[in-house]
Backbone as ProteinMPNN parsed JSONL, in Angstrom:
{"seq_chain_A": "XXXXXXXXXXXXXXXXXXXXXXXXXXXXXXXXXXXXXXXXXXXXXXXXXXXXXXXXXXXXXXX", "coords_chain_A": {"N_chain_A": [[-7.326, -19.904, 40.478], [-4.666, -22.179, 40.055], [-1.371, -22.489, 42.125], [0.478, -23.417, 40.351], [-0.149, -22.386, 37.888], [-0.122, -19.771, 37.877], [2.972, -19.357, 38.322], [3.967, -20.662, 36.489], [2.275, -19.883, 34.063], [2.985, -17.277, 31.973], [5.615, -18.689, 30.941], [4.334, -20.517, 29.395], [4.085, -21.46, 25.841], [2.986, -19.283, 23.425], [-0.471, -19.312, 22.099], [-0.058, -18.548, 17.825], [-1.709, -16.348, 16.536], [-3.778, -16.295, 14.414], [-3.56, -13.996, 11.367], [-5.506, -13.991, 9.295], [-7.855, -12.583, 8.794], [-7.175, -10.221, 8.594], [-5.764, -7.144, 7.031], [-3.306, -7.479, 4.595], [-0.343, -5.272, 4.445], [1.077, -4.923, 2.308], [-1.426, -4.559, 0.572], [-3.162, -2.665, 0.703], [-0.987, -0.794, 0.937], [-1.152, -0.771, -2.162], [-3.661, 0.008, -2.746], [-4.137, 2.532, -1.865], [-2.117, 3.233, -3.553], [-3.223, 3.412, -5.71], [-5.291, 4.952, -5.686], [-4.549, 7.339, -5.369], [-3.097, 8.357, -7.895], [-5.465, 7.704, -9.571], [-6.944, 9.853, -8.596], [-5.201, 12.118, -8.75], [-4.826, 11.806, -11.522], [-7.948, 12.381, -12.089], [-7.921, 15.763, -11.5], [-5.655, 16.697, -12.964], [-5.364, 15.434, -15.619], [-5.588, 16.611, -18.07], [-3.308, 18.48, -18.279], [-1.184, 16.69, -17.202], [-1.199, 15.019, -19.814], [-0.749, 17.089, -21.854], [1.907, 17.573, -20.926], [2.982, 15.296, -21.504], [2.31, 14.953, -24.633], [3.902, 17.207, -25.766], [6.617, 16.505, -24.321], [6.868, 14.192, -26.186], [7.013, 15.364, -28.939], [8.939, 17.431, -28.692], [10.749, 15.307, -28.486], [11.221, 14.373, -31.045], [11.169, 15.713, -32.754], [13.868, 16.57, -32.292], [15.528, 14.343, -33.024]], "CA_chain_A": [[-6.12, -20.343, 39.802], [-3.309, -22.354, 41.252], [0.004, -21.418, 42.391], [1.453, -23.865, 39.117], [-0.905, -21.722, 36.937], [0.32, -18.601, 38.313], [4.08, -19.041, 37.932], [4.287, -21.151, 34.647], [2.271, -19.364, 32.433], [3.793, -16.814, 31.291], [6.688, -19.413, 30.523], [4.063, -21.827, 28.35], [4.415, -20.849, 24.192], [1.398, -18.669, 23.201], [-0.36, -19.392, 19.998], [0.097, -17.858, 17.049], [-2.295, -15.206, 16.216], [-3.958, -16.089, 12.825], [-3.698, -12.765, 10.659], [-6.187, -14.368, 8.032], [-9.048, -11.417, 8.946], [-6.312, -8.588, 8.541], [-5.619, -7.014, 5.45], [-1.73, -6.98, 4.623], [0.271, -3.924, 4.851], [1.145, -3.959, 0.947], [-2.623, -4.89, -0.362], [-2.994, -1.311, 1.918], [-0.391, 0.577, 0.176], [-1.695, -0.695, -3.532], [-4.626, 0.243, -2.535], [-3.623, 3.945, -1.923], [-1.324, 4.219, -4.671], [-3.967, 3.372, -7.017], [-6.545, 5.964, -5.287], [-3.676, 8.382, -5.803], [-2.883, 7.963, -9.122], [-7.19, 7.944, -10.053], [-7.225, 11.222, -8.173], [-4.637, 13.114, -9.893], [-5.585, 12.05, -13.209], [-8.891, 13.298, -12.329], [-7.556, 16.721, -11.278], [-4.502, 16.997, -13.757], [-5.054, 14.325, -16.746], [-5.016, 17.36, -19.278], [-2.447, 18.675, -17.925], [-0.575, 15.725, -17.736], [-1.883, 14.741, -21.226], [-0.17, 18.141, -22.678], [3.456, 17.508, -20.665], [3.466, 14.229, -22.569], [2.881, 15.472, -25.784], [4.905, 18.329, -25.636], [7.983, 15.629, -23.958], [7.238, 13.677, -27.427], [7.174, 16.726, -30.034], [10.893, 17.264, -28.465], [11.566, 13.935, -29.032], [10.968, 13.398, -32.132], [11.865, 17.174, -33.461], [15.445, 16.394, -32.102], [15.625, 13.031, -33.897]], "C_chain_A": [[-5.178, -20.983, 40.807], [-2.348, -22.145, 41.106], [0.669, -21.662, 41.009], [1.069, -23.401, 38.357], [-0.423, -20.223, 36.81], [1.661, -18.11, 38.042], [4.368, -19.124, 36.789], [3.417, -20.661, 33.337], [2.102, -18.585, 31.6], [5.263, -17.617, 30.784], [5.95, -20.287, 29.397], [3.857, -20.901, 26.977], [2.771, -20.37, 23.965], [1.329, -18.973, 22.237], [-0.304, -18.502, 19.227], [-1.421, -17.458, 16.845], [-2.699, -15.385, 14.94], [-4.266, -14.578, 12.206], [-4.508, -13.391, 9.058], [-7.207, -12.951, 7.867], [-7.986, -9.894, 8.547], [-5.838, -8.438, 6.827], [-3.903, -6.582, 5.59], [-1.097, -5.714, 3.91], [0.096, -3.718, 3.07], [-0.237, -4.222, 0.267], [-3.379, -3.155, 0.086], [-2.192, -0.485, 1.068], [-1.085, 0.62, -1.592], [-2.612, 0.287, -3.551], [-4.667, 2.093, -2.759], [-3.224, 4.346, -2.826], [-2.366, 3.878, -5.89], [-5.081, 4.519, -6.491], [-5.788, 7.382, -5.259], [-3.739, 8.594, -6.96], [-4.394, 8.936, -9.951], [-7.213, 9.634, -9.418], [-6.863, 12.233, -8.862], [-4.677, 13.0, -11.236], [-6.745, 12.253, -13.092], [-8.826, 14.844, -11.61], [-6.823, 17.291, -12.535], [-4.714, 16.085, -15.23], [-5.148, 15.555, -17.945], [-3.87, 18.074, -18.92], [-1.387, 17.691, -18.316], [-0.437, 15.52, -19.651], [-0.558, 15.885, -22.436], [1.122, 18.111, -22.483], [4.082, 16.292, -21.823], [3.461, 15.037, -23.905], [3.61, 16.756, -26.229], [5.917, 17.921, -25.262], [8.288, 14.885, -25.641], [7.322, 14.386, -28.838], [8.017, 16.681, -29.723], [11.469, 16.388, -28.81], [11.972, 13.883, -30.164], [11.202, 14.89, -32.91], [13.058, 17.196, -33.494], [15.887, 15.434, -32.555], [15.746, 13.321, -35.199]], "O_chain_A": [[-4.916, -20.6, 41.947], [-2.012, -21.595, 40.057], [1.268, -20.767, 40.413], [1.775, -23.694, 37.392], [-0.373, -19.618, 35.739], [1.87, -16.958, 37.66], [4.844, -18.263, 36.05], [3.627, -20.862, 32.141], [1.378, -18.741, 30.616], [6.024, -16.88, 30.157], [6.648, -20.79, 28.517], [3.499, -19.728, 27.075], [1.725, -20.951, 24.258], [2.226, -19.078, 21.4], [-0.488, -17.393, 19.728], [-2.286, -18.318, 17.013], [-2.088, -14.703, 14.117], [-5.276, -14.015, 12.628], [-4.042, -13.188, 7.937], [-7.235, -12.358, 6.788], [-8.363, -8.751, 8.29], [-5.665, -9.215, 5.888], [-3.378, -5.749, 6.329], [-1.492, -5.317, 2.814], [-0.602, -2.867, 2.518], [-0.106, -4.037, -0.943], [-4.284, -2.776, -0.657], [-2.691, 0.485, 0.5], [-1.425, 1.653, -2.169], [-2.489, 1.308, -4.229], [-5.178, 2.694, -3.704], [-3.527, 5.453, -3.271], [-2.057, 4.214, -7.033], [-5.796, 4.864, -7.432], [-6.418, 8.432, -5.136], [-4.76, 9.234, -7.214], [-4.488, 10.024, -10.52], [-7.625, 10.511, -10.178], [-7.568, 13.058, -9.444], [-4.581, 13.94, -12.024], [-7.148, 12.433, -14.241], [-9.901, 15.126, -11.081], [-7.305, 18.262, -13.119], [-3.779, 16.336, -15.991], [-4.565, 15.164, -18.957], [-3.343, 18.247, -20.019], [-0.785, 17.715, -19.389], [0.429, 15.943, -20.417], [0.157, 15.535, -23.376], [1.83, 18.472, -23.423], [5.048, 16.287, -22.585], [4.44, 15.697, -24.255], [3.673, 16.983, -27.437], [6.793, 18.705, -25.625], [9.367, 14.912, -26.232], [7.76, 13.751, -29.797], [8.596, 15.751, -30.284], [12.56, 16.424, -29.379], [13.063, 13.374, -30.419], [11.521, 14.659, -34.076], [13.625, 17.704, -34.462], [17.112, 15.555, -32.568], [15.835, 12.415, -36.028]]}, "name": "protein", "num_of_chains": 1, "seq": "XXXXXXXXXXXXXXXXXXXXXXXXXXXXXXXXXXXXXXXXXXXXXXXXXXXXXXXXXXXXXXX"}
């Protein structure tokens, strides 16, 4: 290397970094909150299932 290689370049503009191969942060969280979601409705979905209709019986008894 020579000396003008040595000082200047860290001073010359680096390129940008294509992030085409990377997966973005929120396609990442979807991702999760939908593998959440699928989980606990296959743990809880009667459960669930029974809060709802038991939230809409109130409803609609107090109406």
């Amino acid at each position: 290397m020579t000396f003008a290689a040595v000082v200047f370049a860290p001073a010359a503009p680096r390129r940008r970094r294509s992030d085409r191969g990377d997966v973005p942060g929120w396609v990442l969280i979807t991702v999760m909150t939908a593998a959440l979601v699928v989980g606990l409705w296959a743990l809880a979905g009667e459960a669930f299932t029974s809060f709802f209709q038991d939230a809409m019986n109130k409803v609609r008894s107090a109406g």
